[in-house]
GROMACS .gro file of N, CA, C and O in nm:
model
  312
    1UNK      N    1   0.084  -0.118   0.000
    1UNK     CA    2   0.000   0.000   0.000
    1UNK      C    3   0.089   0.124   0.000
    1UNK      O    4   0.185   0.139   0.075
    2UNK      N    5   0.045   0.217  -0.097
    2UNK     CA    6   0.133   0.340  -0.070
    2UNK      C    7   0.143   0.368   0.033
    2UNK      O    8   0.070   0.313   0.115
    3UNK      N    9   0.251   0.480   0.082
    3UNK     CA   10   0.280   0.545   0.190
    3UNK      C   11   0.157   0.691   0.192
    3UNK      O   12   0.083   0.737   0.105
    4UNK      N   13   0.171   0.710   0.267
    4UNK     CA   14   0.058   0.854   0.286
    4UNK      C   15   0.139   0.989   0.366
    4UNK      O   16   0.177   0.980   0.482
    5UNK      N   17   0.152   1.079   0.306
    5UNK     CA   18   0.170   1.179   0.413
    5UNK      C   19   0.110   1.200   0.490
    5UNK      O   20   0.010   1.129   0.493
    6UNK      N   21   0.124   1.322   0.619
    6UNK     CA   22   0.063   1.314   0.732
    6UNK      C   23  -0.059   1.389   0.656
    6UNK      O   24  -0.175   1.369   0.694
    7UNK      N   25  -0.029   1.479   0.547
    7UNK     CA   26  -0.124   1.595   0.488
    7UNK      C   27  -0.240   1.516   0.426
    7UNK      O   28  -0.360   1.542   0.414
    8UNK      N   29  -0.165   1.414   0.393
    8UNK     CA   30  -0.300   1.293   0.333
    8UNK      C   31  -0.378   1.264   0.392
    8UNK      O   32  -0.496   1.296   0.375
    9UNK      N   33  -0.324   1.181   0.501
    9UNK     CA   34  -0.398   1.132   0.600
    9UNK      C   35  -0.501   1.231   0.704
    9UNK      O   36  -0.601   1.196   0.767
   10UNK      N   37  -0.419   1.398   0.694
   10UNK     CA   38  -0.538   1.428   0.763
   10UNK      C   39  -0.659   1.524   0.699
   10UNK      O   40  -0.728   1.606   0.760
   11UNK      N   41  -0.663   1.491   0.566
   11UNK     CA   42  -0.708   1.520   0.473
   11UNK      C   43  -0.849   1.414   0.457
   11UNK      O   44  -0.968   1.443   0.454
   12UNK      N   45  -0.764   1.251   0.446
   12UNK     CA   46  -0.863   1.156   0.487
   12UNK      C   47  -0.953   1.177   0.586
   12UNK      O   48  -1.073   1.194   0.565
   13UNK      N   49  -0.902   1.176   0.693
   13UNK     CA   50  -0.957   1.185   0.836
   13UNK      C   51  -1.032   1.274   0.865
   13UNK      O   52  -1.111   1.279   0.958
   14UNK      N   53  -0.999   1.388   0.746
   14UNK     CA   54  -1.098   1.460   0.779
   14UNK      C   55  -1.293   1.464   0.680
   14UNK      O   56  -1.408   1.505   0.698
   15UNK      N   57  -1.219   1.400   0.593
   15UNK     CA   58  -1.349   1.362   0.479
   15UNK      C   59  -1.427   1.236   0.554
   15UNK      O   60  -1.538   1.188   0.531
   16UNK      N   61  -1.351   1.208   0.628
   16UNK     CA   62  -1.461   1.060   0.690
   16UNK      C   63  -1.525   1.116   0.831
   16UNK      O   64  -1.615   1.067   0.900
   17UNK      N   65  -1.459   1.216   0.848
   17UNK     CA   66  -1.501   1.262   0.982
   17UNK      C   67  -1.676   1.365   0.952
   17UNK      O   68  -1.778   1.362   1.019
   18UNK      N   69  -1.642   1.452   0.813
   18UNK     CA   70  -1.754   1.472   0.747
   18UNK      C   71  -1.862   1.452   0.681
   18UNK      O   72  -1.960   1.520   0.651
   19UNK      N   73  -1.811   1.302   0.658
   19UNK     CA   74  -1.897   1.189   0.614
   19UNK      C   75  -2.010   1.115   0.719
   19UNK      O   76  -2.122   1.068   0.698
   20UNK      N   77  -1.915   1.130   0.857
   20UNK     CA   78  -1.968   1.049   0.953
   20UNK      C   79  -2.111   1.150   1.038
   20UNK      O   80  -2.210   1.113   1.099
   21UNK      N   81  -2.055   1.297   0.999
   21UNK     CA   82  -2.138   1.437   1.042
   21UNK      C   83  -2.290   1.388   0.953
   21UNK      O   84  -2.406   1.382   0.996
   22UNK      N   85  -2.259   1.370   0.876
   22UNK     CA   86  -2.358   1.421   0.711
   22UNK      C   87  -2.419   1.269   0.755
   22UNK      O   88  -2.539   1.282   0.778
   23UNK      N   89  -2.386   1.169   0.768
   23UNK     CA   90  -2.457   1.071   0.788
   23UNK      C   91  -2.546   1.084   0.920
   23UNK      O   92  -2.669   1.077   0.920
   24UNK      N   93  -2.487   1.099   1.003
   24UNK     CA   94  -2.573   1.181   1.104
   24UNK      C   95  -2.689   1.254   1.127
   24UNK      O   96  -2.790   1.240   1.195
   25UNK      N   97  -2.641   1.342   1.045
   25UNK     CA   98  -2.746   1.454   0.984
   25UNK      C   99  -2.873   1.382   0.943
   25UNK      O  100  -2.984   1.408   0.990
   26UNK      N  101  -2.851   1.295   0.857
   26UNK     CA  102  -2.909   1.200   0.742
   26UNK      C  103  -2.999   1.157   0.823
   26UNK      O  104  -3.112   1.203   0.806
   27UNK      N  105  -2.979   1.056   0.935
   27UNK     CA  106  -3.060   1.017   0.996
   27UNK      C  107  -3.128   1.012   1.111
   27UNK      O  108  -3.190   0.922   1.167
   28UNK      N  109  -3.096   1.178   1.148
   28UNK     CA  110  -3.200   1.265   1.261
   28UNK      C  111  -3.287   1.326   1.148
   28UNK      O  112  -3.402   1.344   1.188
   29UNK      N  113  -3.268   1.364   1.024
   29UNK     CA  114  -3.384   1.430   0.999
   29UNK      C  115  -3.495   1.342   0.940
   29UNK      O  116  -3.603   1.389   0.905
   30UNK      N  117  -3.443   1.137   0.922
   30UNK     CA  118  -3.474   1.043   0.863
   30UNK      C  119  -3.596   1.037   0.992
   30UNK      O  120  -3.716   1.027   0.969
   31UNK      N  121  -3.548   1.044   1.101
   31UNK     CA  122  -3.597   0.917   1.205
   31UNK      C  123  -3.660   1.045   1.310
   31UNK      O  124  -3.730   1.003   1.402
   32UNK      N  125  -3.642   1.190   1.304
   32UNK     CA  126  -3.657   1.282   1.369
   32UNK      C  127  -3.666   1.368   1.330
   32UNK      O  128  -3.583   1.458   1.344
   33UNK      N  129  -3.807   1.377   1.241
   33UNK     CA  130  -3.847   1.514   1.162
   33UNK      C  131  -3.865   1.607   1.210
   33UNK      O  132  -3.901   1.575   1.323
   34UNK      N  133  -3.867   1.749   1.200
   34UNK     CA  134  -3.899   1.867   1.278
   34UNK      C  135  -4.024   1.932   1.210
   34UNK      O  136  -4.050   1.910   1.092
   35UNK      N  137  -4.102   2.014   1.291
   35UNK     CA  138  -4.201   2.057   1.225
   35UNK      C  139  -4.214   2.052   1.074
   35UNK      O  140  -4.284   1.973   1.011
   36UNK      N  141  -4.124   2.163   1.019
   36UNK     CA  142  -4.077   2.250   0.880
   36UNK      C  143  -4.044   2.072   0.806
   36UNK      O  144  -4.084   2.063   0.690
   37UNK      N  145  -3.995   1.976   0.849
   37UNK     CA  146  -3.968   1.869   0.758
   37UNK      C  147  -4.073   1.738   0.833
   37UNK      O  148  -4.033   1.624   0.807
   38UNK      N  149  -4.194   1.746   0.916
   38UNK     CA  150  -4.279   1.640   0.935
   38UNK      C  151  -4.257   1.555   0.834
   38UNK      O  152  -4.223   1.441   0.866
   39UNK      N  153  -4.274   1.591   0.672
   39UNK     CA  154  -4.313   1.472   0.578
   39UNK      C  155  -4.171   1.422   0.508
   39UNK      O  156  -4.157   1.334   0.422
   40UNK      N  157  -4.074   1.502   0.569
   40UNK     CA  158  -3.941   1.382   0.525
   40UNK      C  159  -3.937   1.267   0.548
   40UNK      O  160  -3.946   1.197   0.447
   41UNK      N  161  -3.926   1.211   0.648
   41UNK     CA  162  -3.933   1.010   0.650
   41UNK      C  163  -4.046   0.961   0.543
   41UNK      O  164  -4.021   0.851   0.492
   42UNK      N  165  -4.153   1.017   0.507
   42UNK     CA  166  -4.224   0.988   0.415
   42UNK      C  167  -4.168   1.004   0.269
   42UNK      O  168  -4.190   0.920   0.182
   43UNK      N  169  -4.120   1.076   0.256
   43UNK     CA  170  -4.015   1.128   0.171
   43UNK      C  171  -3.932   1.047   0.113
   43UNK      O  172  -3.920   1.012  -0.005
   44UNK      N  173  -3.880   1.026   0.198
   44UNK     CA  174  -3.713   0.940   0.200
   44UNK      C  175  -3.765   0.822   0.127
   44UNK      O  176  -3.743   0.797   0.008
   45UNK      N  177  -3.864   0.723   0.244
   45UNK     CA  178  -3.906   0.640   0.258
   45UNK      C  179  -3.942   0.537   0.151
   45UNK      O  180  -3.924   0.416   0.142
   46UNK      N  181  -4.032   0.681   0.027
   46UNK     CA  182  -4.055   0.597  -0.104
   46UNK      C  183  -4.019   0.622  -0.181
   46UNK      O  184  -4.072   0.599  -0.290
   47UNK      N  185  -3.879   0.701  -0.161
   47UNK     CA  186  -3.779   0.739  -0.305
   47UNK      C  187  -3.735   0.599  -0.390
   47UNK      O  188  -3.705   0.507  -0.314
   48UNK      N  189  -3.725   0.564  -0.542
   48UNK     CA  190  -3.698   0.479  -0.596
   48UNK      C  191  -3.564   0.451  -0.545
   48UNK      O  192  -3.528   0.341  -0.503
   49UNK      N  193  -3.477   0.577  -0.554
   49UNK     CA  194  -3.337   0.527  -0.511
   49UNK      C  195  -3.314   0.480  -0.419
   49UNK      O  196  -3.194   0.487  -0.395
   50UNK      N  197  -3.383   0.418  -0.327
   50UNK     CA  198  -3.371   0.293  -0.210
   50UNK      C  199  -3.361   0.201  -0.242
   50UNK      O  200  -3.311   0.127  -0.157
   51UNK      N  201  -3.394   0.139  -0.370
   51UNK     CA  202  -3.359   0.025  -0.400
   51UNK      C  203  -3.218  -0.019  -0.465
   51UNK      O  204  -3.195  -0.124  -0.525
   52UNK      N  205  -3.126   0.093  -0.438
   52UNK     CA  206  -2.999   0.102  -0.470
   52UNK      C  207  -2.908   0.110  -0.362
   52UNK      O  208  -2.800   0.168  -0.369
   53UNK      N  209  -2.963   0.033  -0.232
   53UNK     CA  210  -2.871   0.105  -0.149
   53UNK      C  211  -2.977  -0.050  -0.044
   53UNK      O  212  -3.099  -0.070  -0.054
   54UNK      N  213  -2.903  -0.111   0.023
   54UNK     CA  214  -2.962  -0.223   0.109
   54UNK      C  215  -3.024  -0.191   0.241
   54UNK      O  216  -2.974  -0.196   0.353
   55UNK      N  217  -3.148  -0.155   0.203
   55UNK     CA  218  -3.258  -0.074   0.301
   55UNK      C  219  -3.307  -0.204   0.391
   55UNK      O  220  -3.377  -0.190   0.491
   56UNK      N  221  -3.263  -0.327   0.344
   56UNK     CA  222  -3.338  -0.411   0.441
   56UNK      C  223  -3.257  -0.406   0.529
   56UNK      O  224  -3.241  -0.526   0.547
   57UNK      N  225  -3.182  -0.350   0.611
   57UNK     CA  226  -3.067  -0.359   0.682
   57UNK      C  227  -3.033  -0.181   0.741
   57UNK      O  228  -2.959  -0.093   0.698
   58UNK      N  229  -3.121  -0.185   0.850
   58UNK     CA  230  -3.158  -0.047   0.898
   58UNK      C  231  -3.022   0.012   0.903
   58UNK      O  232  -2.916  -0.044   0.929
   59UNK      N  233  -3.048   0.153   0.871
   59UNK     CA  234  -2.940   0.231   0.889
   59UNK      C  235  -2.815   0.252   0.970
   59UNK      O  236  -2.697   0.273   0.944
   60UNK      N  237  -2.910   0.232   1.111
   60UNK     CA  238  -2.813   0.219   1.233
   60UNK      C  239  -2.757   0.116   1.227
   60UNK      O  240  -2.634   0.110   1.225
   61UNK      N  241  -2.854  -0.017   1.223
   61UNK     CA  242  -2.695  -0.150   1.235
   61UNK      C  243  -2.588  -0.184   1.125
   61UNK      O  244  -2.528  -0.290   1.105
   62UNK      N  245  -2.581  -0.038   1.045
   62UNK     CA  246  -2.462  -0.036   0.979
   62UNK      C  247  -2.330   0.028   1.025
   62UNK      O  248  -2.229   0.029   0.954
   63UNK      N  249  -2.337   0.078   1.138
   63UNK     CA  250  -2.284   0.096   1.229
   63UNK      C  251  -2.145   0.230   1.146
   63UNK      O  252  -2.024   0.226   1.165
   64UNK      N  253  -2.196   0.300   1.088
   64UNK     CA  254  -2.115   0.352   1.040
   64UNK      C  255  -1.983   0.431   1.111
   64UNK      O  256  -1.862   0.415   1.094
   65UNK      N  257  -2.039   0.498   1.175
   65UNK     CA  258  -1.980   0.571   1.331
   65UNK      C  259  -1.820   0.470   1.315
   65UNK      O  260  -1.706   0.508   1.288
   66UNK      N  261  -1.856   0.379   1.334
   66UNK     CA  262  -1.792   0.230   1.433
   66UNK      C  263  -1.664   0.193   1.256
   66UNK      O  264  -1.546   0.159   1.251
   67UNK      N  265  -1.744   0.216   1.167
   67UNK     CA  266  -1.651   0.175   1.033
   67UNK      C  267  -1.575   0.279   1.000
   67UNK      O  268  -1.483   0.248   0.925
   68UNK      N  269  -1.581   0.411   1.034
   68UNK     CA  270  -1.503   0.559   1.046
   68UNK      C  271  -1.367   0.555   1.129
   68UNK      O  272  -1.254   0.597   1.104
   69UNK      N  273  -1.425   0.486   1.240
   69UNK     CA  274  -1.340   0.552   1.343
   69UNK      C  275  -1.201   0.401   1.333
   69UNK      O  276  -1.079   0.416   1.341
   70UNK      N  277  -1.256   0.303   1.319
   70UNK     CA  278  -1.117   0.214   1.248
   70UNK      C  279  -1.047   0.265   1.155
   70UNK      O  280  -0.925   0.282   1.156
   71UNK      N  281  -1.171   0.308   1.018
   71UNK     CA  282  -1.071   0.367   0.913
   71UNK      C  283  -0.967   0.454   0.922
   71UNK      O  284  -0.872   0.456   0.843
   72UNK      N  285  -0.991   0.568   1.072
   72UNK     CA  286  -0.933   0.658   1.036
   72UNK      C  287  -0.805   0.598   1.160
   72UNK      O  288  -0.712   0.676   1.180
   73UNK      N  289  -0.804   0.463   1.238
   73UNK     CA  290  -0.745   0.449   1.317
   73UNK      C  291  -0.594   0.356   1.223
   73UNK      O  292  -0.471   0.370   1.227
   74UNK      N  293  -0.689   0.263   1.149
   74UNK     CA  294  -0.601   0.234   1.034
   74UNK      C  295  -0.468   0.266   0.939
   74UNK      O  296  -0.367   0.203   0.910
   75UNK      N  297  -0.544   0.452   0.891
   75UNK     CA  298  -0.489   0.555   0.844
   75UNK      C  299  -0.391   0.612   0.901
   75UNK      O  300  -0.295   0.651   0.834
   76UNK      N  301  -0.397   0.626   1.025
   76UNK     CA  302  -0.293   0.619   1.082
   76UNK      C  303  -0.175   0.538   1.090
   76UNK      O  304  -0.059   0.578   1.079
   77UNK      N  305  -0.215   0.414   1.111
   77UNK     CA  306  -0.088   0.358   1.083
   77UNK      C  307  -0.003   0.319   0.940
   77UNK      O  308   0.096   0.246   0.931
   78UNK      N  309  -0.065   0.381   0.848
   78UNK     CA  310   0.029   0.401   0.710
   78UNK      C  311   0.126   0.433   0.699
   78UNK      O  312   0.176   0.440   0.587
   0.00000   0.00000   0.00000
């Protein structure tokens, strides 16, 4: 595997760290609509593009959080 600079790596670390925000995001406004977005989970819910993405397999026990924080523990050791 290539080598990485530190500038790489915290370059990485930092796109997964924004990734991990935005996913976040994703699924408080999925699972915890606010007034102004009540009909988002409805929304979401019957977009075609779900069937591109393995919805039988709830969001949370994909544990993304948990696949970030190796990656970026990983990254480190390059």
């Amino acid at each position: 595997m290539k080598h990485l600079t530190q500038d790489d790596k915290k370059r990485l670390k930092e796109a997964l760290d924004e990734f991990d925000h935005a996913f976040d995001t994703l699924l408080d406004v999925w699972m915890n609509p606010s007034k102004e977005l009540i009909y988002s989970a409805d929304v979401l819910n019957q977009l075609k593009s779900n069937q591109k993405y393995p919805f039988h397999t709830r969001l949370q026990e994909l544990n993304i959080s948990e696949w970030i924080d190796a990656s970026k523990r990983e990254i480190e050791q390059l």
